[in-house]
PDB file of C-alpha atoms in Angstrom:
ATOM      1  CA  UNK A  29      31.817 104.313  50.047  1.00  0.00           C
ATOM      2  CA  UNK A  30      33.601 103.359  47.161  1.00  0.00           C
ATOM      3  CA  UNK A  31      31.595 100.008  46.783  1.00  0.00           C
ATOM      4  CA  UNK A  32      28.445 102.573  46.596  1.00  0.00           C
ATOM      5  CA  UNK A  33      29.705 104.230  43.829  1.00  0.00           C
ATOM      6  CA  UNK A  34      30.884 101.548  42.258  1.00  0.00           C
ATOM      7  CA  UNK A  35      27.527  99.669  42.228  1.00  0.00           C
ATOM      8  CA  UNK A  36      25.725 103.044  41.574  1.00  0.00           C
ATOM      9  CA  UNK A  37      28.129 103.139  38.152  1.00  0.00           C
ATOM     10  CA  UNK A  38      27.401  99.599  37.553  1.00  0.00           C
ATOM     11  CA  UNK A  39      23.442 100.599  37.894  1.00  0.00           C
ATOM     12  CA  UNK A  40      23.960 103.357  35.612  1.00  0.00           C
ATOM     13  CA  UNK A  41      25.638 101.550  32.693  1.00  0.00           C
ATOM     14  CA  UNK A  42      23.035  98.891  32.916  1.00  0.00           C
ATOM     15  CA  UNK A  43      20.254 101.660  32.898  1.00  0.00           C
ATOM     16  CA  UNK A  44      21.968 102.984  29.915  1.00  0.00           C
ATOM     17  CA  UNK A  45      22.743 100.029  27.975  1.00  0.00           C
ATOM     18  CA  UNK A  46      18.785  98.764  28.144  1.00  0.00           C
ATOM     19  CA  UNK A  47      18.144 102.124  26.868  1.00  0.00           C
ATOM     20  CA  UNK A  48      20.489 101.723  23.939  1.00  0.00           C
ATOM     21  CA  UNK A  49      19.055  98.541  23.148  1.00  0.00           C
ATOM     22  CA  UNK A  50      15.379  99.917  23.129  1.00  0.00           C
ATOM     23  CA  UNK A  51      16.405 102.696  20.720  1.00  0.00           C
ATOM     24  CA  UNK A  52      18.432 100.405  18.608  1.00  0.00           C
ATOM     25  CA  UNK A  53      15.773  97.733  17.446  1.00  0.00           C
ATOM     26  CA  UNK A  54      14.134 100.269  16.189  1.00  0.00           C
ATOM     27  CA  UNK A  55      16.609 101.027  13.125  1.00  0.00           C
ATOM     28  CA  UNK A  56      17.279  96.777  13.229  1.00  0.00           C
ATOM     29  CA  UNK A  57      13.963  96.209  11.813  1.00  0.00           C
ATOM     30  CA  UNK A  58      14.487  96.896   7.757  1.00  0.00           C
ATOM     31  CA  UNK A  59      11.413  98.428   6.184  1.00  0.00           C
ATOM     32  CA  UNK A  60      10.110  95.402   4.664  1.00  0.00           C
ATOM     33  CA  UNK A  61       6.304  95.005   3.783  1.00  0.00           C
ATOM     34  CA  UNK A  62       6.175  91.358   2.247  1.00  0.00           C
ATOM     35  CA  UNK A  63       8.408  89.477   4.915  1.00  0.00           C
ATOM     36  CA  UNK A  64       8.391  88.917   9.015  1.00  0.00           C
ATOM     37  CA  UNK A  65      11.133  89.429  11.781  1.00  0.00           C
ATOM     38  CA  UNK A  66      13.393  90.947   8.693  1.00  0.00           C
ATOM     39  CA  UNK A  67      16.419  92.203  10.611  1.00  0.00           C
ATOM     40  CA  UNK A  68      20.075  93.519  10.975  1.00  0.00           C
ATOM     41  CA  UNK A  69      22.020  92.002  13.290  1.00  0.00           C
ATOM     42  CA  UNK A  70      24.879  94.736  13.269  1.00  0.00           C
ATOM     43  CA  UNK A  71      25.471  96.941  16.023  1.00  0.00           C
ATOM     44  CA  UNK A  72      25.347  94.667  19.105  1.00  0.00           C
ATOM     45  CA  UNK A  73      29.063  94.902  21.487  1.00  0.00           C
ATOM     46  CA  UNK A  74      31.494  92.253  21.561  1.00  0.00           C
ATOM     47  CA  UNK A  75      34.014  91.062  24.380  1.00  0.00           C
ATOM     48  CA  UNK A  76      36.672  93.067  22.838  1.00  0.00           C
ATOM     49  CA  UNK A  77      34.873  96.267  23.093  1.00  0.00           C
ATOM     50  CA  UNK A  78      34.185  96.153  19.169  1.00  0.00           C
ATOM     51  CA  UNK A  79      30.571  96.312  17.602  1.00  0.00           C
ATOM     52  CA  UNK A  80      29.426  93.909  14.611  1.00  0.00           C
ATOM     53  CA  UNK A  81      29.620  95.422  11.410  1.00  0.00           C
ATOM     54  CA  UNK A  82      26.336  97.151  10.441  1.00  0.00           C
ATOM     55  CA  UNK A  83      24.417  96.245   6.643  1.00  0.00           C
ATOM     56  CA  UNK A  84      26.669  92.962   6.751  1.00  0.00           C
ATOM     57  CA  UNK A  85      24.562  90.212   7.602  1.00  0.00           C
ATOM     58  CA  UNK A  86      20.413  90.352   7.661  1.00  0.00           C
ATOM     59  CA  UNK A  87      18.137  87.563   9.084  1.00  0.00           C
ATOM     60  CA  UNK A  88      14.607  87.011   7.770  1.00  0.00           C
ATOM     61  CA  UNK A  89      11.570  84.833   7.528  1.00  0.00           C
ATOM     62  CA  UNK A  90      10.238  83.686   3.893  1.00  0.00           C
ATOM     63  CA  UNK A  91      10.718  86.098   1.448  1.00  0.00           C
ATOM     64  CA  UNK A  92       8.101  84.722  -1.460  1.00  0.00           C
ATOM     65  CA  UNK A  93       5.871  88.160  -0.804  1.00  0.00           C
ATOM     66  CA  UNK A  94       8.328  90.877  -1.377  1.00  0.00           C
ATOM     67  CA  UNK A  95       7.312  94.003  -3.080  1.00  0.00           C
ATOM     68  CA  UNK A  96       8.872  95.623  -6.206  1.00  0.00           C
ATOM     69  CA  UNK A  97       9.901  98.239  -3.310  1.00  0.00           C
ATOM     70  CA  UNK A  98      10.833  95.351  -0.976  1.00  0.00           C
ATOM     71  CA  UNK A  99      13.792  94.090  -3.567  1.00  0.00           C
ATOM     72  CA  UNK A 100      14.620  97.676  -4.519  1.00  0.00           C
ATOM     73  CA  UNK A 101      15.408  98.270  -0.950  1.00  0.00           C
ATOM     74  CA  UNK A 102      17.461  95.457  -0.464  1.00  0.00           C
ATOM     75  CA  UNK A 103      18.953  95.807  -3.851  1.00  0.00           C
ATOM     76  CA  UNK A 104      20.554  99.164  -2.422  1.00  0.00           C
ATOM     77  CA  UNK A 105      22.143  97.251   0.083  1.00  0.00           C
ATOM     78  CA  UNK A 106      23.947  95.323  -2.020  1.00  0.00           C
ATOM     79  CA  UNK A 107      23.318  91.967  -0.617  1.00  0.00           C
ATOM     80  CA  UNK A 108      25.144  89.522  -2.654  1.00  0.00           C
ATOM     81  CA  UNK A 109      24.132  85.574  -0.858  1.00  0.00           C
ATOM     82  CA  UNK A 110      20.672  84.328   0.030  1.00  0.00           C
ATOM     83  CA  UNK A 111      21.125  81.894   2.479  1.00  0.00           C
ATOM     84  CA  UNK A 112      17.629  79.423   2.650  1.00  0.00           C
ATOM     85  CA  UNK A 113      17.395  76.872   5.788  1.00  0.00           C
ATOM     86  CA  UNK A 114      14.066  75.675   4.759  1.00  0.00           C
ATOM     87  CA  UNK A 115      13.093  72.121   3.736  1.00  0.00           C
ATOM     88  CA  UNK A 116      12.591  71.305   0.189  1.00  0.00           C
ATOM     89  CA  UNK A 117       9.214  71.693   0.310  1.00  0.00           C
ATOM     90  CA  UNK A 118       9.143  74.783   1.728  1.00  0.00           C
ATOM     91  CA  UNK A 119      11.287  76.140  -1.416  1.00  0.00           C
ATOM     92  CA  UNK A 120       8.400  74.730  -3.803  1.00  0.00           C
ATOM     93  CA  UNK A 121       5.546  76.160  -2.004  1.00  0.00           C
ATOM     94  CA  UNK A 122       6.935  79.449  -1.264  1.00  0.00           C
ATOM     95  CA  UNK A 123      10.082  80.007  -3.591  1.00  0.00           C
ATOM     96  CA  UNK A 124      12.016  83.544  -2.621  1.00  0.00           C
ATOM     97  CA  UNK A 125      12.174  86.276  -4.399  1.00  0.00           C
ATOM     98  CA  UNK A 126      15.357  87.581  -4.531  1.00  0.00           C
ATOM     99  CA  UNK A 127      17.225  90.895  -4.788  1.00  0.00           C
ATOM    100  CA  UNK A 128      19.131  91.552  -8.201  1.00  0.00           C
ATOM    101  CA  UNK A 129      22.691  92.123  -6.530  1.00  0.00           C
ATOM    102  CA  UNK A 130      21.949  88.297  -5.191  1.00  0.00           C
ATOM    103  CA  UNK A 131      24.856  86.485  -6.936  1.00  0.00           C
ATOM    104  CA  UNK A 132      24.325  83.187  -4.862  1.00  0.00           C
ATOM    105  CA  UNK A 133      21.387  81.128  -3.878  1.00  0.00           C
ATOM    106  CA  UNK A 134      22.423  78.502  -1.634  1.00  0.00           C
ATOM    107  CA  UNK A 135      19.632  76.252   0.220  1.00  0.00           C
ATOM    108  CA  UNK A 136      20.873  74.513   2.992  1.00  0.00           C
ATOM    109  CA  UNK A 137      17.732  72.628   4.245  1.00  0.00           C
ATOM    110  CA  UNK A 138      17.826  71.860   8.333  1.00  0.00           C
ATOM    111  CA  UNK A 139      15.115  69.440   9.660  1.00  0.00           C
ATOM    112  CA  UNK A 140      13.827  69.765  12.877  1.00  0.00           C
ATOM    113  CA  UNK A 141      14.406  65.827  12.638  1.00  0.00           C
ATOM    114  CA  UNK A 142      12.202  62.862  12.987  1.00  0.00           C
ATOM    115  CA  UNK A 143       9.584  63.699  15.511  1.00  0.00           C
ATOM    116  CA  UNK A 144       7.418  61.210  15.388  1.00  0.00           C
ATOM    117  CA  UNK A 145       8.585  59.986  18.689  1.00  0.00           C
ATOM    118  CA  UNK A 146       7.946  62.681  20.373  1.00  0.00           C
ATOM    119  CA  UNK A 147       4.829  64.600  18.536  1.00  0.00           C
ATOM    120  CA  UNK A 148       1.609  62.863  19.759  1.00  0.00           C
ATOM    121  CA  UNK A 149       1.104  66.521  19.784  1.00  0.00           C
ATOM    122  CA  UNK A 150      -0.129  66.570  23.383  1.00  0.00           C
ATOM    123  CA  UNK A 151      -0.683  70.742  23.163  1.00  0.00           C
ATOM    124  CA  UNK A 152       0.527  70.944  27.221  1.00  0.00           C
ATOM    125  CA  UNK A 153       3.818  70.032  26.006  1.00  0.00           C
ATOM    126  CA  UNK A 154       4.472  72.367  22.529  1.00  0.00           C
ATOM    127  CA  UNK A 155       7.237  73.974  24.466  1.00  0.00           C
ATOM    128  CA  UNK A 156       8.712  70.789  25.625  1.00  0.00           C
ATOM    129  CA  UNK A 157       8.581  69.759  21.846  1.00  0.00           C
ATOM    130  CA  UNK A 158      10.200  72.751  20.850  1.00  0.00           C
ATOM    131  CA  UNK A 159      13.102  72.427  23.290  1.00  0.00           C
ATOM    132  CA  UNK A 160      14.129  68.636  22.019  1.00  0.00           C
ATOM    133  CA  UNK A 161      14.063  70.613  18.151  1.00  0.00           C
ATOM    134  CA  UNK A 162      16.567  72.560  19.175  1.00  0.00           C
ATOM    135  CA  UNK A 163      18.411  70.204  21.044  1.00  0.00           C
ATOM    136  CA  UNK A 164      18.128  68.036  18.093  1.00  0.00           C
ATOM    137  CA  UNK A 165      19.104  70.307  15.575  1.00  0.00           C
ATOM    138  CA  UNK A 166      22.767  71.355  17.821  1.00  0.00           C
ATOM    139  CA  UNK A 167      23.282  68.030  17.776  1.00  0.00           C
ATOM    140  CA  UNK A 168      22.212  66.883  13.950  1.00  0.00           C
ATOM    141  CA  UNK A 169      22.616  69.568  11.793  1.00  0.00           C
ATOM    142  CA  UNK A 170      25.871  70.381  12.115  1.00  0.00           C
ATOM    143  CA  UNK A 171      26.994  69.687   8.906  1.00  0.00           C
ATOM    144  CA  UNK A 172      24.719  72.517   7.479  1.00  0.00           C
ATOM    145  CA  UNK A 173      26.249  75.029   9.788  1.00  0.00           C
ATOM    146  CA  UNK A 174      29.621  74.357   9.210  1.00  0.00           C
ATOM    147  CA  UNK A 175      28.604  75.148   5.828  1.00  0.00           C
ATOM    148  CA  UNK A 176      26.832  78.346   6.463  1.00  0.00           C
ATOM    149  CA  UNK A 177      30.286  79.500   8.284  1.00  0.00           C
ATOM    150  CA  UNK A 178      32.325  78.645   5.491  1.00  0.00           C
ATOM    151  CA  UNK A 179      30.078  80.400   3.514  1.00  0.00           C
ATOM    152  CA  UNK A 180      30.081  83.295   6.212  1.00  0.00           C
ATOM    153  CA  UNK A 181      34.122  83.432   6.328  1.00  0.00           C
ATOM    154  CA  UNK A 182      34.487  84.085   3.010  1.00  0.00           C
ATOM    155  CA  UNK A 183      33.613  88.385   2.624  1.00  0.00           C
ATOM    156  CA  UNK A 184      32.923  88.332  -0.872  1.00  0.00           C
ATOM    157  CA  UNK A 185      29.660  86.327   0.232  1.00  0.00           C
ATOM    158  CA  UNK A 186      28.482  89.322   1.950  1.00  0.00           C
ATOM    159  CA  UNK A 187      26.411  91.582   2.418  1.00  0.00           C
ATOM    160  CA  UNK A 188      24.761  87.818   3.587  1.00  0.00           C
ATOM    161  CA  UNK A 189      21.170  87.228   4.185  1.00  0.00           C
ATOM    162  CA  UNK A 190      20.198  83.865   5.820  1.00  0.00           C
ATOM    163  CA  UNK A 191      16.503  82.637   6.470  1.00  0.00           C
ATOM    164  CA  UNK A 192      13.838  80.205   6.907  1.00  0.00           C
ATOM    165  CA  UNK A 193      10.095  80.336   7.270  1.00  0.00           C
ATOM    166  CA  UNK A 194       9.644  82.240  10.351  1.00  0.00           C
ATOM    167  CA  UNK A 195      13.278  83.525  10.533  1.00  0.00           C
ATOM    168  CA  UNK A 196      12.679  82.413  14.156  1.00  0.00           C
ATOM    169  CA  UNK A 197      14.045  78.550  14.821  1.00  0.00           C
ATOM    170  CA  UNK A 198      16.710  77.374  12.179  1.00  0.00           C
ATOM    171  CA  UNK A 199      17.702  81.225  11.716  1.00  0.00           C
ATOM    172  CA  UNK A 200      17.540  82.260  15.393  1.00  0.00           C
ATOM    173  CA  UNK A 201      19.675  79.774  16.298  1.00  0.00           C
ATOM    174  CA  UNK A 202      22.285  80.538  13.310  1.00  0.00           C
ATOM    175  CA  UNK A 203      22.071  83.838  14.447  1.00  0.00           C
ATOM    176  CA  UNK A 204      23.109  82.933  18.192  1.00  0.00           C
ATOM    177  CA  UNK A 205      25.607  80.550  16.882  1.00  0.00           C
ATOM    178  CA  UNK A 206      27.101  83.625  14.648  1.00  0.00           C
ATOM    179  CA  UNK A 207      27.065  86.260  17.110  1.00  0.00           C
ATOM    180  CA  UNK A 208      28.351  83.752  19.623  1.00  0.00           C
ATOM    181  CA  UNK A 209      31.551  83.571  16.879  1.00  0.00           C
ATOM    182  CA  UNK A 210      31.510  87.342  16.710  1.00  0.00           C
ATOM    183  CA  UNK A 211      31.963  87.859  20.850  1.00  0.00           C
ATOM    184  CA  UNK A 212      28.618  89.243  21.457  1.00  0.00           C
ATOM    185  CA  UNK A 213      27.882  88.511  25.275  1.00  0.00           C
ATOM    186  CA  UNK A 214      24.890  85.343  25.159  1.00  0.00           C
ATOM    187  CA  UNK A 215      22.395  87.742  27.285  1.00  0.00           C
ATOM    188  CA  UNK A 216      22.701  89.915  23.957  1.00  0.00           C
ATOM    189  CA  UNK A 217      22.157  87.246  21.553  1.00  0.00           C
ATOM    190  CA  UNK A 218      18.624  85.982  23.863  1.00  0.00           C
ATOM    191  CA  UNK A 219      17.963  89.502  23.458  1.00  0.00           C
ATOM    192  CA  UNK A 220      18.397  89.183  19.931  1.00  0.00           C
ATOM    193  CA  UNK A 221      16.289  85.549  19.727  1.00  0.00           C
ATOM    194  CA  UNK A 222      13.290  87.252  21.948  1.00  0.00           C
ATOM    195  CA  UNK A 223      12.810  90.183  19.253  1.00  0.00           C
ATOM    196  CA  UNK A 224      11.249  87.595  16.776  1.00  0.00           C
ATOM    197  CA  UNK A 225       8.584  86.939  19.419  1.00  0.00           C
ATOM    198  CA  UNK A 226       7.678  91.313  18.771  1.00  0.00           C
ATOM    199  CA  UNK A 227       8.372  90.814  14.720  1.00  0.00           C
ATOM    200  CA  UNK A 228       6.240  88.254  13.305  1.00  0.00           C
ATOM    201  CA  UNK A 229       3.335  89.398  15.246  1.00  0.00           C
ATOM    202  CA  UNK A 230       0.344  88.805  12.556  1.00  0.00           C
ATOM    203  CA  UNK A 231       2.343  86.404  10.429  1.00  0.00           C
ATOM    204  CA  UNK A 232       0.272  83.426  12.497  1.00  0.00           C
ATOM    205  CA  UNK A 233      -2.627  84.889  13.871  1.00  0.00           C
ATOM    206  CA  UNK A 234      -5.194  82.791  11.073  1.00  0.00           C
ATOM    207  CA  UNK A 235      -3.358  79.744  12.699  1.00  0.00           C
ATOM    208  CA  UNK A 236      -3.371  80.644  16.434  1.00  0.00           C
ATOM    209  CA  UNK A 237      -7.196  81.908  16.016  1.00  0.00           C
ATOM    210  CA  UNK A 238      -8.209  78.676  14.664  1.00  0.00           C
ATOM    211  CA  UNK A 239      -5.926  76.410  16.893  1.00  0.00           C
ATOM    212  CA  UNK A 240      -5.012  78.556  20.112  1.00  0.00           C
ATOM    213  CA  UNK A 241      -3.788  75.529  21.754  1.00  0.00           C
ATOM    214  CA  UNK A 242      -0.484  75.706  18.890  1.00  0.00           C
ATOM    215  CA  UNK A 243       0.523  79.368  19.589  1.00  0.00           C
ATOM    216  CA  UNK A 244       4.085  78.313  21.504  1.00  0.00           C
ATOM    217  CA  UNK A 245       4.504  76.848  17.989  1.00  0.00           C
ATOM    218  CA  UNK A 246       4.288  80.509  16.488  1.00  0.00           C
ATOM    219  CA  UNK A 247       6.662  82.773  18.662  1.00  0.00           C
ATOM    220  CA  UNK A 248      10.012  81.992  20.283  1.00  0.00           C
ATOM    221  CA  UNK A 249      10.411  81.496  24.107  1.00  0.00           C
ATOM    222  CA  UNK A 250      14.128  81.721  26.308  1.00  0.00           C
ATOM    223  CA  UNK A 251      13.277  78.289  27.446  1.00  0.00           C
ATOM    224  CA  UNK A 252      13.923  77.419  23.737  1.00  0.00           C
ATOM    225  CA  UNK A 253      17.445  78.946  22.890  1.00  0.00           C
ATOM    226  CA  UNK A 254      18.660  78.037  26.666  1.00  0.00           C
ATOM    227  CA  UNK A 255      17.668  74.833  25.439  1.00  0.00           C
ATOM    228  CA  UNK A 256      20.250  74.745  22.604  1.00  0.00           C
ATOM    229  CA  UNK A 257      22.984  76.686  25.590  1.00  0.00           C
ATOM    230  CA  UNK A 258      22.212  73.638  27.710  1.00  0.00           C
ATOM    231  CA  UNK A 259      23.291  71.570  24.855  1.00  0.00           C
ATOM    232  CA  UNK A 260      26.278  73.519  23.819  1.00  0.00           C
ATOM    233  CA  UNK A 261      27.702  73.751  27.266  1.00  0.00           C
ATOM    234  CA  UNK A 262      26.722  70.196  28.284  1.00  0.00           C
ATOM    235  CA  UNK A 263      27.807  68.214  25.424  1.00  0.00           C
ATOM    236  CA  UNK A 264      30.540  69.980  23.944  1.00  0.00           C
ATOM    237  CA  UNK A 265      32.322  72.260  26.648  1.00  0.00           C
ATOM    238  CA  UNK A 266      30.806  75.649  25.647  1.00  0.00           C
ATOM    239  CA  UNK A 267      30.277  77.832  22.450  1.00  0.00           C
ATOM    240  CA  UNK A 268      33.887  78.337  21.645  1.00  0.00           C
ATOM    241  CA  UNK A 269      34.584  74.101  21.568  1.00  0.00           C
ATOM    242  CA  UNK A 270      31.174  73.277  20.151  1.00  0.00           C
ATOM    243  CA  UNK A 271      31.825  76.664  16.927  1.00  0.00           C
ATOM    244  CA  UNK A 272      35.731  74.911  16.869  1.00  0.00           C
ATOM    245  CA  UNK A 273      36.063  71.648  16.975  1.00  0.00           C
ATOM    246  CA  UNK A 274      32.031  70.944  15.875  1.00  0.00           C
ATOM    247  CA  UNK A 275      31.554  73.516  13.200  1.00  0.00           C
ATOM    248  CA  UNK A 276      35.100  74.335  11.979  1.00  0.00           C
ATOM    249  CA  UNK A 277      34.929  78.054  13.049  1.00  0.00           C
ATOM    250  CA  UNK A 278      37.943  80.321  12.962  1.00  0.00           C
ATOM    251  CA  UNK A 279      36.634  82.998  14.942  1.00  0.00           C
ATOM    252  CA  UNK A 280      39.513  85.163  14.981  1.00  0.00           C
ATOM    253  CA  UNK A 281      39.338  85.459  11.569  1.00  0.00           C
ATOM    254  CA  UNK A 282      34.889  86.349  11.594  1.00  0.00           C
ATOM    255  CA  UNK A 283      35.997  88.773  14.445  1.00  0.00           C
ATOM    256  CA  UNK A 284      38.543  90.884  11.820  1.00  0.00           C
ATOM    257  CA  UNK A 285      36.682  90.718   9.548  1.00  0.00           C
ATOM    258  CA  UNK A 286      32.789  91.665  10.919  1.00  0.00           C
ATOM    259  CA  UNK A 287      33.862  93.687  13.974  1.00  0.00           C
ATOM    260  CA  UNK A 288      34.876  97.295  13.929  1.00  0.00           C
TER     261      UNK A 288
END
């Protein structure tokens, strides 16, 4: 009897918690017109029964198209460092617009690395592309993330917003890699990754209509971010060795500072 109940509980607080998530994307997605997948990442439970800090760090695709309203908006919230993971290139053809309370610009450019190897660009095997990227970029751009969480320990550099093109790939898996340092359970932080797949709906569809065969290319898939786990687990004993002894992370000190 007391296994029932205890399962029944256990069914219940799953029941609930999906419900809580469901309600809560809903105030995660800022109301942005000129970028994608613009999102707060506070909110989500850690292992010490703690939440991260709400209006502290904000994850985004481009941000060239922002309206007057767009940067009054996140003017109000005070965010003080744009953080820009796009490739030079990028910067020039779509340079952001950014917020007046922005007192740091800082563009730390991640590759996805040299893929000429492995991008015949055989369409069956976008996914399978995708996965090496992010296997590649755990293992190579490391550097740039040990910067970002220097950057990130410091919290007079936030309110922080970090971003790339899609806010999907170099952010999504900063964002993992930050939550991961914040105790957020990894089921959370996939949950996290798959909401880009809902939020840059439209940002592609010129792309995917014209080339249907390159739509893995334009959304984000588990299979992706498990790829990067795989990685992290693998190679370097798990998130806590791979954010210590790869990246430099002190997160004891993220956890007082961004968890309430």
């Amino acid at each position: 009897m007391r296994s029932l109940e205890l399962f029944t509980l256990l069914l219940f607080k799953q029941k609930r918690y999906k419900l809580y998530m469901k309600q809560e994307k809903f105030f995660r997605l800022l109301p942005i017109e000129g970028a994608y997948n613009i999102r707060d990442l506070g909110g989500y439970p850690t292992s010490d029964h703690k939440h991260v800090k709400w209006k502290t760090f904000i994850r985004s695709g481009d941000l060239d198209k922002l309206t007057e309203s767009d940067l009054d908006y996140l003017t109000s919230l005070h965010i003080r460092t744009d953080i820009d993971f796009r490739s030079m290139q990028e910067k020039k053809a779509a340079a952001d617009k950014i917020p007046s309370t922005v007192t740091q610009y800082i563009p730390l450019s991640i590759e996805a690395g040299d893929m000429t190897d492995m991008t015949h660009f055989n369409l069956n095997n976008i996914p399978g592309i995708l996965e090496q990227a992010y296997v590649y970029i755990i293992q190579n751009a490391q550097d740039t993330y040990r910067e970002f969480f220097r950057i990130v320990s410091e919290e007079r550099n936030t309110p922080l917003l970090f971003h790339c093109s899609a806010g999907k790939d170099r952010t999504g898996i900063a964002a993992a890699l930050l939550l991961g340092a914040l105790g957020v359970d990894r089921e959370v932080i996939m949950e996290d990754y798959m909401l880009s797949a809902e939020y840059i709906k439209g940002k592609y569809d010129a792309i995917v209509q014209a080339h249907p065969g390159f739509a893995p290319l334009t959304t984000v898939r588990k299979e992706y971010l498990e790829a990067a786990f795989q990685t992290i687990d693998t190679d370097y004993q798990g998130m806590d060795n791979y954010l210590k002894n790869q990246l430099g992370v002190d997160t004891h000190r993220l956890r007082m500072l961004y968890t309430e």
